[in-house]
PDB file of C-alpha atoms in Angstrom:
ATOM      1  CA  UNK A   2      -1.482  -4.641 -16.368  1.00  0.00           C
ATOM      2  CA  UNK A   3       0.482  -6.146 -19.257  1.00  0.00           C
ATOM      3  CA  UNK A   4      -0.979  -3.426 -21.514  1.00  0.00           C
ATOM      4  CA  UNK A   5       0.504  -0.732 -19.283  1.00  0.00           C
ATOM      5  CA  UNK A   6       3.951  -2.354 -19.125  1.00  0.00           C
ATOM      6  CA  UNK A   7       3.991  -2.917 -22.875  1.00  0.00           C
ATOM      7  CA  UNK A   8       3.025   0.677 -23.649  1.00  0.00           C
ATOM      8  CA  UNK A   9       5.639   2.001 -21.192  1.00  0.00           C
ATOM      9  CA  UNK A  10       8.327  -0.122 -22.897  1.00  0.00           C
ATOM     10  CA  UNK A  11       7.262   1.165 -26.328  1.00  0.00           C
ATOM     11  CA  UNK A  12       7.338   4.768 -25.051  1.00  0.00           C
ATOM     12  CA  UNK A  13      10.867   4.388 -23.667  1.00  0.00           C
ATOM     13  CA  UNK A  14      11.922   2.793 -26.967  1.00  0.00           C
ATOM     14  CA  UNK A  15      10.538   5.721 -28.956  1.00  0.00           C
ATOM     15  CA  UNK A  16      12.324   8.153 -26.621  1.00  0.00           C
ATOM     16  CA  UNK A  17      15.655   6.415 -27.299  1.00  0.00           C
ATOM     17  CA  UNK A  18      14.992   6.462 -31.044  1.00  0.00           C
ATOM     18  CA  UNK A  19      14.303  10.206 -30.811  1.00  0.00           C
ATOM     19  CA  UNK A  20      17.570  10.731 -28.926  1.00  0.00           C
ATOM     20  CA  UNK A  21      19.390   8.790 -31.644  1.00  0.00           C
ATOM     21  CA  UNK A  22      17.858  10.953 -34.386  1.00  0.00           C
ATOM     22  CA  UNK A  23      18.713  14.189 -32.573  1.00  0.00           C
ATOM     23  CA  UNK A  24      22.250  12.884 -32.110  1.00  0.00           C
ATOM     24  CA  UNK A  25      22.413  12.210 -35.839  1.00  0.00           C
ATOM     25  CA  UNK A  26      21.744  15.915 -36.443  1.00  0.00           C
ATOM     26  CA  UNK A  27      23.740  17.478 -33.609  1.00  0.00           C
ATOM     27  CA  UNK A  28      26.994  15.516 -33.460  1.00  0.00           C
ATOM     28  CA  UNK A  29      29.861  16.760 -35.637  1.00  0.00           C
ATOM     29  CA  UNK A  30      31.260  13.937 -37.808  1.00  0.00           C
ATOM     30  CA  UNK A  31      30.290  10.574 -39.275  1.00  0.00           C
ATOM     31  CA  UNK A  32      31.879   8.470 -36.525  1.00  0.00           C
ATOM     32  CA  UNK A  33      30.140  10.295 -33.680  1.00  0.00           C
ATOM     33  CA  UNK A  34      26.885  10.198 -35.592  1.00  0.00           C
ATOM     34  CA  UNK A  35      27.228   6.454 -36.108  1.00  0.00           C
ATOM     35  CA  UNK A  36      27.736   6.031 -32.372  1.00  0.00           C
ATOM     36  CA  UNK A  37      24.469   7.767 -31.549  1.00  0.00           C
ATOM     37  CA  UNK A  38      22.556   6.115 -34.367  1.00  0.00           C
ATOM     38  CA  UNK A  39      23.738   2.560 -33.655  1.00  0.00           C
ATOM     39  CA  UNK A  40      23.311   2.441 -29.896  1.00  0.00           C
ATOM     40  CA  UNK A  41      20.029   4.260 -29.613  1.00  0.00           C
ATOM     41  CA  UNK A  42      18.342   2.745 -32.630  1.00  0.00           C
ATOM     42  CA  UNK A  43      19.339  -0.811 -31.663  1.00  0.00           C
ATOM     43  CA  UNK A  44      18.167  -0.511 -28.081  1.00  0.00           C
ATOM     44  CA  UNK A  45      15.093   1.542 -29.026  1.00  0.00           C
ATOM     45  CA  UNK A  46      13.954  -1.005 -31.580  1.00  0.00           C
ATOM     46  CA  UNK A  47      14.587  -3.869 -29.172  1.00  0.00           C
ATOM     47  CA  UNK A  48      12.513  -2.117 -26.497  1.00  0.00           C
ATOM     48  CA  UNK A  49       9.663  -1.538 -28.956  1.00  0.00           C
ATOM     49  CA  UNK A  50       9.760  -5.239 -29.903  1.00  0.00           C
ATOM     50  CA  UNK A  51       9.853  -6.174 -26.205  1.00  0.00           C
ATOM     51  CA  UNK A  52       6.790  -3.987 -25.715  1.00  0.00           C
ATOM     52  CA  UNK A  53       5.039  -5.916 -28.493  1.00  0.00           C
ATOM     53  CA  UNK A  54       5.973  -9.192 -26.794  1.00  0.00           C
ATOM     54  CA  UNK A  55       4.485  -8.016 -23.491  1.00  0.00           C
ATOM     55  CA  UNK A  56       1.339  -6.666 -25.173  1.00  0.00           C
ATOM     56  CA  UNK A  57       0.642  -9.831 -27.158  1.00  0.00           C
ATOM     57  CA  UNK A  58       1.759 -12.467 -24.638  1.00  0.00           C
ATOM     58  CA  UNK A  59       4.966 -14.471 -24.848  1.00  0.00           C
ATOM     59  CA  UNK A  60       3.558 -17.508 -26.692  1.00  0.00           C
ATOM     60  CA  UNK A  61       1.739 -15.783 -29.544  1.00  0.00           C
ATOM     61  CA  UNK A  62       3.183 -15.962 -33.100  1.00  0.00           C
ATOM     62  CA  UNK A  63       3.808 -12.198 -33.156  1.00  0.00           C
ATOM     63  CA  UNK A  64       5.885 -12.405 -29.975  1.00  0.00           C
ATOM     64  CA  UNK A  65       8.038 -15.222 -31.377  1.00  0.00           C
ATOM     65  CA  UNK A  66       8.693 -13.227 -34.530  1.00  0.00           C
ATOM     66  CA  UNK A  67       9.467 -10.109 -32.501  1.00  0.00           C
ATOM     67  CA  UNK A  68      12.051 -12.026 -30.463  1.00  0.00           C
ATOM     68  CA  UNK A  69      13.715 -13.359 -33.619  1.00  0.00           C
ATOM     69  CA  UNK A  70      13.754  -9.838 -35.101  1.00  0.00           C
ATOM     70  CA  UNK A  71      15.376  -8.486 -31.919  1.00  0.00           C
ATOM     71  CA  UNK A  72      18.108 -11.137 -32.097  1.00  0.00           C
ATOM     72  CA  UNK A  73      18.801 -10.351 -35.752  1.00  0.00           C
ATOM     73  CA  UNK A  74      18.922  -6.606 -35.069  1.00  0.00           C
ATOM     74  CA  UNK A  75      21.332  -7.107 -32.156  1.00  0.00           C
ATOM     75  CA  UNK A  76      23.583  -9.178 -34.434  1.00  0.00           C
ATOM     76  CA  UNK A  77      23.474  -7.078 -37.588  1.00  0.00           C
ATOM     77  CA  UNK A  78      23.167  -3.443 -36.511  1.00  0.00           C
ATOM     78  CA  UNK A  79      26.627  -3.143 -34.850  1.00  0.00           C
ATOM     79  CA  UNK A  80      28.163  -5.008 -37.779  1.00  0.00           C
ATOM     80  CA  UNK A  81      26.646  -2.535 -40.228  1.00  0.00           C
ATOM     81  CA  UNK A  82      27.964   0.402 -38.181  1.00  0.00           C
ATOM     82  CA  UNK A  83      31.397  -1.221 -38.106  1.00  0.00           C
ATOM     83  CA  UNK A  84      31.367  -1.630 -41.898  1.00  0.00           C
ATOM     84  CA  UNK A  85      30.241   1.975 -42.421  1.00  0.00           C
ATOM     85  CA  UNK A  86      32.906   3.393 -40.095  1.00  0.00           C
ATOM     86  CA  UNK A  87      35.664   1.324 -41.690  1.00  0.00           C
ATOM     87  CA  UNK A  88      34.506   2.202 -45.193  1.00  0.00           C
ATOM     88  CA  UNK A  89      34.357   5.898 -44.377  1.00  0.00           C
ATOM     89  CA  UNK A  90      37.852   5.846 -42.883  1.00  0.00           C
ATOM     90  CA  UNK A  91      39.344   3.946 -45.814  1.00  0.00           C
ATOM     91  CA  UNK A  92      37.667   6.375 -48.209  1.00  0.00           C
ATOM     92  CA  UNK A  93      39.400   9.206 -46.363  1.00  0.00           C
ATOM     93  CA  UNK A  94      36.658  10.897 -44.355  1.00  0.00           C
ATOM     94  CA  UNK A  95      38.425  13.043 -41.753  1.00  0.00           C
ATOM     95  CA  UNK A  96      37.674  13.032 -38.059  1.00  0.00           C
ATOM     96  CA  UNK A  97      36.263  16.114 -36.370  1.00  0.00           C
ATOM     97  CA  UNK A  98      38.802  18.980 -35.942  1.00  0.00           C
ATOM     98  CA  UNK A  99      38.841  18.711 -32.144  1.00  0.00           C
ATOM     99  CA  UNK A 100      39.453  14.951 -32.092  1.00  0.00           C
ATOM    100  CA  UNK A 101      42.201  13.884 -29.726  1.00  0.00           C
ATOM    101  CA  UNK A 102      44.015  11.161 -31.626  1.00  0.00           C
ATOM    102  CA  UNK A 103      43.757   8.923 -34.687  1.00  0.00           C
ATOM    103  CA  UNK A 104      45.916   5.820 -34.309  1.00  0.00           C
ATOM    104  CA  UNK A 105      44.263   4.118 -37.262  1.00  0.00           C
ATOM    105  CA  UNK A 106      45.484   6.850 -39.625  1.00  0.00           C
ATOM    106  CA  UNK A 107      48.935   6.666 -38.060  1.00  0.00           C
ATOM    107  CA  UNK A 108      49.190   2.896 -38.495  1.00  0.00           C
ATOM    108  CA  UNK A 109      47.878   2.896 -42.044  1.00  0.00           C
ATOM    109  CA  UNK A 110      50.926   4.791 -43.312  1.00  0.00           C
TER     110      UNK A 110
ATOM    111  CA  UNK B  30      28.930 -32.000 -39.496  1.00  0.00           C
ATOM    112  CA  UNK B  31      28.864 -28.229 -39.964  1.00  0.00           C
ATOM    113  CA  UNK B  32      26.185 -28.562 -42.608  1.00  0.00           C
ATOM    114  CA  UNK B  33      24.099 -30.741 -40.310  1.00  0.00           C
ATOM    115  CA  UNK B  34      24.246 -28.206 -37.467  1.00  0.00           C
ATOM    116  CA  UNK B  35      23.432 -25.303 -39.783  1.00  0.00           C
ATOM    117  CA  UNK B  36      20.583 -27.341 -41.279  1.00  0.00           C
ATOM    118  CA  UNK B  37      18.987 -27.914 -37.870  1.00  0.00           C
ATOM    119  CA  UNK B  38      19.415 -24.279 -36.774  1.00  0.00           C
ATOM    120  CA  UNK B  39      17.975 -22.843 -39.984  1.00  0.00           C
ATOM    121  CA  UNK B  40      15.075 -25.290 -39.906  1.00  0.00           C
ATOM    122  CA  UNK B  41      14.170 -24.246 -36.340  1.00  0.00           C
ATOM    123  CA  UNK B  42      14.446 -20.569 -37.318  1.00  0.00           C
ATOM    124  CA  UNK B  43      12.207 -21.151 -40.317  1.00  0.00           C
ATOM    125  CA  UNK B  44       9.577 -22.932 -38.222  1.00  0.00           C
ATOM    126  CA  UNK B  45       9.578 -20.114 -35.648  1.00  0.00           C
ATOM    127  CA  UNK B  46       9.310 -17.476 -38.363  1.00  0.00           C
ATOM    128  CA  UNK B  47       6.369 -19.128 -40.117  1.00  0.00           C
ATOM    129  CA  UNK B  48       4.616 -20.279 -36.932  1.00  0.00           C
ATOM    130  CA  UNK B  49       0.903 -19.525 -36.763  1.00  0.00           C
ATOM    131  CA  UNK B  50      -1.555 -20.701 -34.191  1.00  0.00           C
ATOM    132  CA  UNK B  51      -4.220 -22.067 -36.559  1.00  0.00           C
ATOM    133  CA  UNK B  52      -1.880 -24.022 -38.840  1.00  0.00           C
ATOM    134  CA  UNK B  53       0.813 -24.894 -36.374  1.00  0.00           C
ATOM    135  CA  UNK B  54       2.339 -27.959 -38.080  1.00  0.00           C
ATOM    136  CA  UNK B  55       1.110 -28.277 -41.643  1.00  0.00           C
ATOM    137  CA  UNK B  56       2.871 -30.784 -43.895  1.00  0.00           C
ATOM    138  CA  UNK B  57       3.294 -28.234 -46.669  1.00  0.00           C
ATOM    139  CA  UNK B  58       5.070 -25.733 -44.402  1.00  0.00           C
ATOM    140  CA  UNK B  59       7.365 -28.394 -42.978  1.00  0.00           C
ATOM    141  CA  UNK B  60       8.396 -29.610 -46.428  1.00  0.00           C
ATOM    142  CA  UNK B  61       9.137 -26.083 -47.644  1.00  0.00           C
ATOM    143  CA  UNK B  62      11.065 -25.426 -44.422  1.00  0.00           C
ATOM    144  CA  UNK B  63      13.140 -28.594 -44.863  1.00  0.00           C
ATOM    145  CA  UNK B  64      13.926 -27.614 -48.433  1.00  0.00           C
ATOM    146  CA  UNK B  65      14.921 -24.052 -47.512  1.00  0.00           C
ATOM    147  CA  UNK B  66      17.086 -25.256 -44.619  1.00  0.00           C
ATOM    148  CA  UNK B  67      18.774 -27.835 -46.870  1.00  0.00           C
ATOM    149  CA  UNK B  68      19.539 -25.151 -49.453  1.00  0.00           C
ATOM    150  CA  UNK B  69      20.975 -22.841 -46.773  1.00  0.00           C
ATOM    151  CA  UNK B  70      23.095 -25.627 -45.314  1.00  0.00           C
ATOM    152  CA  UNK B  71      24.480 -26.642 -48.713  1.00  0.00           C
ATOM    153  CA  UNK B  72      25.349 -23.078 -49.763  1.00  0.00           C
ATOM    154  CA  UNK B  73      26.602 -21.584 -46.483  1.00  0.00           C
ATOM    155  CA  UNK B  74      27.724 -24.725 -44.639  1.00  0.00           C
ATOM    156  CA  UNK B  75      31.416 -24.173 -45.299  1.00  0.00           C
ATOM    157  CA  UNK B  76      31.413 -20.640 -43.887  1.00  0.00           C
ATOM    158  CA  UNK B  77      29.362 -21.412 -40.781  1.00  0.00           C
ATOM    159  CA  UNK B  78      31.317 -22.374 -37.650  1.00  0.00           C
ATOM    160  CA  UNK B  79      34.996 -23.157 -37.364  1.00  0.00           C
ATOM    161  CA  UNK B  80      34.564 -25.875 -34.778  1.00  0.00           C
ATOM    162  CA  UNK B  81      31.007 -27.197 -34.515  1.00  0.00           C
ATOM    163  CA  UNK B  82      31.868 -29.365 -31.485  1.00  0.00           C
ATOM    164  CA  UNK B  83      31.868 -26.180 -29.396  1.00  0.00           C
ATOM    165  CA  UNK B  84      28.119 -25.970 -29.967  1.00  0.00           C
ATOM    166  CA  UNK B  85      27.559 -29.089 -27.848  1.00  0.00           C
ATOM    167  CA  UNK B  86      29.379 -27.861 -24.768  1.00  0.00           C
ATOM    168  CA  UNK B  87      26.820 -27.119 -22.056  1.00  0.00           C
ATOM    169  CA  UNK B  88      29.173 -24.888 -20.016  1.00  0.00           C
ATOM    170  CA  UNK B  89      29.375 -22.416 -22.891  1.00  0.00           C
ATOM    171  CA  UNK B  90      25.608 -21.934 -22.776  1.00  0.00           C
ATOM    172  CA  UNK B  91      25.782 -21.361 -19.044  1.00  0.00           C
ATOM    173  CA  UNK B  92      28.370 -18.601 -19.525  1.00  0.00           C
ATOM    174  CA  UNK B  93      26.248 -17.190 -22.333  1.00  0.00           C
ATOM    175  CA  UNK B  94      23.360 -16.871 -19.873  1.00  0.00           C
ATOM    176  CA  UNK B  95      25.731 -15.099 -17.470  1.00  0.00           C
ATOM    177  CA  UNK B  96      26.843 -12.820 -20.287  1.00  0.00           C
ATOM    178  CA  UNK B  97      23.341 -11.661 -21.297  1.00  0.00           C
ATOM    179  CA  UNK B  98      22.522  -9.532 -18.202  1.00  0.00           C
ATOM    180  CA  UNK B  99      26.026  -8.002 -18.234  1.00  0.00           C
ATOM    181  CA  UNK B 100      25.574  -7.108 -21.884  1.00  0.00           C
ATOM    182  CA  UNK B 101      22.117  -5.589 -21.408  1.00  0.00           C
ATOM    183  CA  UNK B 102      23.305  -3.583 -18.416  1.00  0.00           C
ATOM    184  CA  UNK B 103      26.091  -1.956 -20.467  1.00  0.00           C
ATOM    185  CA  UNK B 104      23.752  -1.540 -23.428  1.00  0.00           C
ATOM    186  CA  UNK B 105      21.258   0.401 -21.319  1.00  0.00           C
ATOM    187  CA  UNK B 106      24.074   2.475 -19.812  1.00  0.00           C
ATOM    188  CA  UNK B 107      25.288   3.269 -23.342  1.00  0.00           C
ATOM    189  CA  UNK B 108      21.885   4.621 -24.240  1.00  0.00           C
ATOM    190  CA  UNK B 109      21.729   6.916 -21.235  1.00  0.00           C
ATOM    191  CA  UNK B 110      25.257   8.018 -22.097  1.00  0.00           C
ATOM    192  CA  UNK B 111      24.187   8.980 -25.622  1.00  0.00           C
ATOM    193  CA  UNK B 112      21.051  10.707 -24.307  1.00  0.00           C
ATOM    194  CA  UNK B 113      23.199  12.717 -21.880  1.00  0.00           C
ATOM    195  CA  UNK B 114      25.705  13.779 -24.539  1.00  0.00           C
ATOM    196  CA  UNK B 115      23.080  14.617 -27.138  1.00  0.00           C
ATOM    197  CA  UNK B 116      20.765  16.651 -24.925  1.00  0.00           C
ATOM    198  CA  UNK B 117      23.547  18.474 -23.051  1.00  0.00           C
ATOM    199  CA  UNK B 118      23.695  22.066 -24.387  1.00  0.00           C
ATOM    200  CA  UNK B 119      27.496  22.119 -24.814  1.00  0.00           C
ATOM    201  CA  UNK B 120      27.813  18.495 -26.067  1.00  0.00           C
ATOM    202  CA  UNK B 121      30.609  17.085 -23.863  1.00  0.00           C
ATOM    203  CA  UNK B 122      32.501  14.982 -26.420  1.00  0.00           C
ATOM    204  CA  UNK B 123      36.204  14.382 -26.803  1.00  0.00           C
ATOM    205  CA  UNK B 124      36.495  11.889 -29.673  1.00  0.00           C
ATOM    206  CA  UNK B 125      39.412   9.963 -31.111  1.00  0.00           C
ATOM    207  CA  UNK B 126      40.428   6.569 -32.486  1.00  0.00           C
ATOM    208  CA  UNK B 127      42.409   4.412 -30.053  1.00  0.00           C
ATOM    209  CA  UNK B 128      43.996   0.985 -30.383  1.00  0.00           C
ATOM    210  CA  UNK B 129      43.397  -1.909 -27.991  1.00  0.00           C
ATOM    211  CA  UNK B 130      44.696  -5.449 -27.780  1.00  0.00           C
ATOM    212  CA  UNK B 131      42.579  -8.542 -27.292  1.00  0.00           C
ATOM    213  CA  UNK B 132      43.548 -12.116 -26.530  1.00  0.00           C
ATOM    214  CA  UNK B 133      40.493 -13.717 -28.189  1.00  0.00           C
ATOM    215  CA  UNK B 134      41.401 -15.676 -31.317  1.00  0.00           C
ATOM    216  CA  UNK B 135      38.301 -17.409 -32.701  1.00  0.00           C
ATOM    217  CA  UNK B 136      36.337 -15.590 -35.388  1.00  0.00           C
ATOM    218  CA  UNK B 137      32.939 -15.839 -33.724  1.00  0.00           C
ATOM    219  CA  UNK B 138      34.438 -14.656 -30.450  1.00  0.00           C
ATOM    220  CA  UNK B 139      35.954 -11.619 -32.144  1.00  0.00           C
ATOM    221  CA  UNK B 140      32.654 -10.853 -33.846  1.00  0.00           C
ATOM    222  CA  UNK B 141      30.825 -11.021 -30.521  1.00  0.00           C
ATOM    223  CA  UNK B 142      33.473  -8.856 -28.843  1.00  0.00           C
ATOM    224  CA  UNK B 143      33.304  -6.204 -31.585  1.00  0.00           C
ATOM    225  CA  UNK B 144      29.515  -6.114 -31.501  1.00  0.00           C
ATOM    226  CA  UNK B 145      29.585  -5.797 -27.714  1.00  0.00           C
ATOM    227  CA  UNK B 146      32.121  -2.956 -27.937  1.00  0.00           C
ATOM    228  CA  UNK B 147      29.924  -1.116 -30.422  1.00  0.00           C
ATOM    229  CA  UNK B 148      26.906  -1.375 -28.136  1.00  0.00           C
ATOM    230  CA  UNK B 149      28.690  -0.258 -24.957  1.00  0.00           C
ATOM    231  CA  UNK B 150      29.054   3.359 -23.764  1.00  0.00           C
ATOM    232  CA  UNK B 151      30.912   5.654 -26.114  1.00  0.00           C
ATOM    233  CA  UNK B 152      32.818   3.139 -28.233  1.00  0.00           C
ATOM    234  CA  UNK B 153      32.557   1.991 -31.861  1.00  0.00           C
ATOM    235  CA  UNK B 154      34.709  -0.663 -33.521  1.00  0.00           C
ATOM    236  CA  UNK B 155      36.361   0.655 -36.691  1.00  0.00           C
ATOM    237  CA  UNK B 156      38.783  -2.076 -37.753  1.00  0.00           C
ATOM    238  CA  UNK B 157      40.450  -5.276 -36.667  1.00  0.00           C
ATOM    239  CA  UNK B 158      43.910  -6.592 -37.519  1.00  0.00           C
ATOM    240  CA  UNK B 159      45.034 -10.204 -37.824  1.00  0.00           C
ATOM    241  CA  UNK B 160      47.334 -10.039 -34.805  1.00  0.00           C
ATOM    242  CA  UNK B 161      44.637  -9.124 -32.301  1.00  0.00           C
ATOM    243  CA  UNK B 162      44.516  -5.333 -32.338  1.00  0.00           C
ATOM    244  CA  UNK B 163      41.190  -3.518 -32.549  1.00  0.00           C
ATOM    245  CA  UNK B 164      40.802   0.133 -33.570  1.00  0.00           C
ATOM    246  CA  UNK B 165      38.042   1.793 -31.600  1.00  0.00           C
ATOM    247  CA  UNK B 166      36.431   5.184 -32.066  1.00  0.00           C
ATOM    248  CA  UNK B 167      35.934   6.502 -28.552  1.00  0.00           C
ATOM    249  CA  UNK B 168      33.603   9.434 -28.007  1.00  0.00           C
ATOM    250  CA  UNK B 169      35.344  10.450 -24.772  1.00  0.00           C
ATOM    251  CA  UNK B 170      39.023   9.438 -24.872  1.00  0.00           C
ATOM    252  CA  UNK B 171      40.254   8.721 -21.354  1.00  0.00           C
ATOM    253  CA  UNK B 172      43.607   7.191 -22.234  1.00  0.00           C
ATOM    254  CA  UNK B 173      45.664   6.797 -25.419  1.00  0.00           C
ATOM    255  CA  UNK B 174      47.811   4.019 -23.979  1.00  0.00           C
ATOM    256  CA  UNK B 175      47.071   0.573 -25.441  1.00  0.00           C
ATOM    257  CA  UNK B 176      47.103  -1.302 -22.112  1.00  0.00           C
ATOM    258  CA  UNK B 177      45.080   1.305 -20.268  1.00  0.00           C
ATOM    259  CA  UNK B 178      42.478   1.624 -23.035  1.00  0.00           C
ATOM    260  CA  UNK B 179      42.180  -2.179 -23.263  1.00  0.00           C
ATOM    261  CA  UNK B 180      41.590  -2.361 -19.550  1.00  0.00           C
ATOM    262  CA  UNK B 181      38.842   0.272 -19.630  1.00  0.00           C
ATOM    263  CA  UNK B 182      37.068  -0.867 -22.798  1.00  0.00           C
ATOM    264  CA  UNK B 183      37.258  -4.620 -23.232  1.00  0.00           C
ATOM    265  CA  UNK B 184      38.230  -6.272 -19.928  1.00  0.00           C
ATOM    266  CA  UNK B 185      34.634  -6.324 -18.756  1.00  0.00           C
ATOM    267  CA  UNK B 186      33.657  -8.626 -21.619  1.00  0.00           C
ATOM    268  CA  UNK B 187      36.810 -10.480 -22.448  1.00  0.00           C
ATOM    269  CA  UNK B 188      36.767 -12.942 -19.546  1.00  0.00           C
ATOM    270  CA  UNK B 189      33.228 -14.152 -20.147  1.00  0.00           C
ATOM    271  CA  UNK B 190      33.624 -14.198 -23.934  1.00  0.00           C
ATOM    272  CA  UNK B 191      36.790 -16.258 -23.602  1.00  0.00           C
ATOM    273  CA  UNK B 192      34.811 -18.831 -21.640  1.00  0.00           C
ATOM    274  CA  UNK B 193      32.040 -18.856 -24.250  1.00  0.00           C
ATOM    275  CA  UNK B 194      34.008 -18.931 -27.488  1.00  0.00           C
ATOM    276  CA  UNK B 195      37.542 -20.190 -26.841  1.00  0.00           C
TER     277      UNK B 195
END
């Protein structure tokens, strides 16, 4: 039973990772690509780690390490995306042509 | 005080990371862990928490437990949102950078709010000013007004995060 649940969790995680990678290719500019990459990769990785926890049992050493890894990923991955987006904007990477508004650019002047 | 708290937290993290069933509490591992935690506390103690007394408030942990399911719900919704936009043949996106205002002041609270914004549907934190404005890249801009955008994007987290971090 726990094998089935664990494998289902890992499968869903891999599906989200795949969606994130396709988004990385399809979406137009760096900010939209970061959106897809951050959300899907964070959640996908956390689901894969949760699958490992279910497969191995909550008290095993691997499960404890997986939980710690999930916490670290949840803390660091959005921060890295934030740093990349800010760096790209300060460097002068333009938004996509069809973007609606850019208040950051307006306020920087 | 700060160094003490950081010392205890990093020691617990170390013990969990190096935990193995056969050699669960070996003297050697404990000594190395104590040393590593001491080093961490001495180097990073000053930059750790602004007010360590907040760590001993039980109510904050209760609100943190309330916050977790809310956060995971929005996180899951964000993923389905990305899946929908990516696999849709015409890619329904309408991106732009908007500005919102937050009332949270503490640094850890702002960090948690920004991370939550990044992991919720269609939004990505770009920058943060000293007077409480956050610039957010929104994949589907619904409103360019500061008040309206704040209401849509951050009100769902702000109340609980204020109770946890303020």
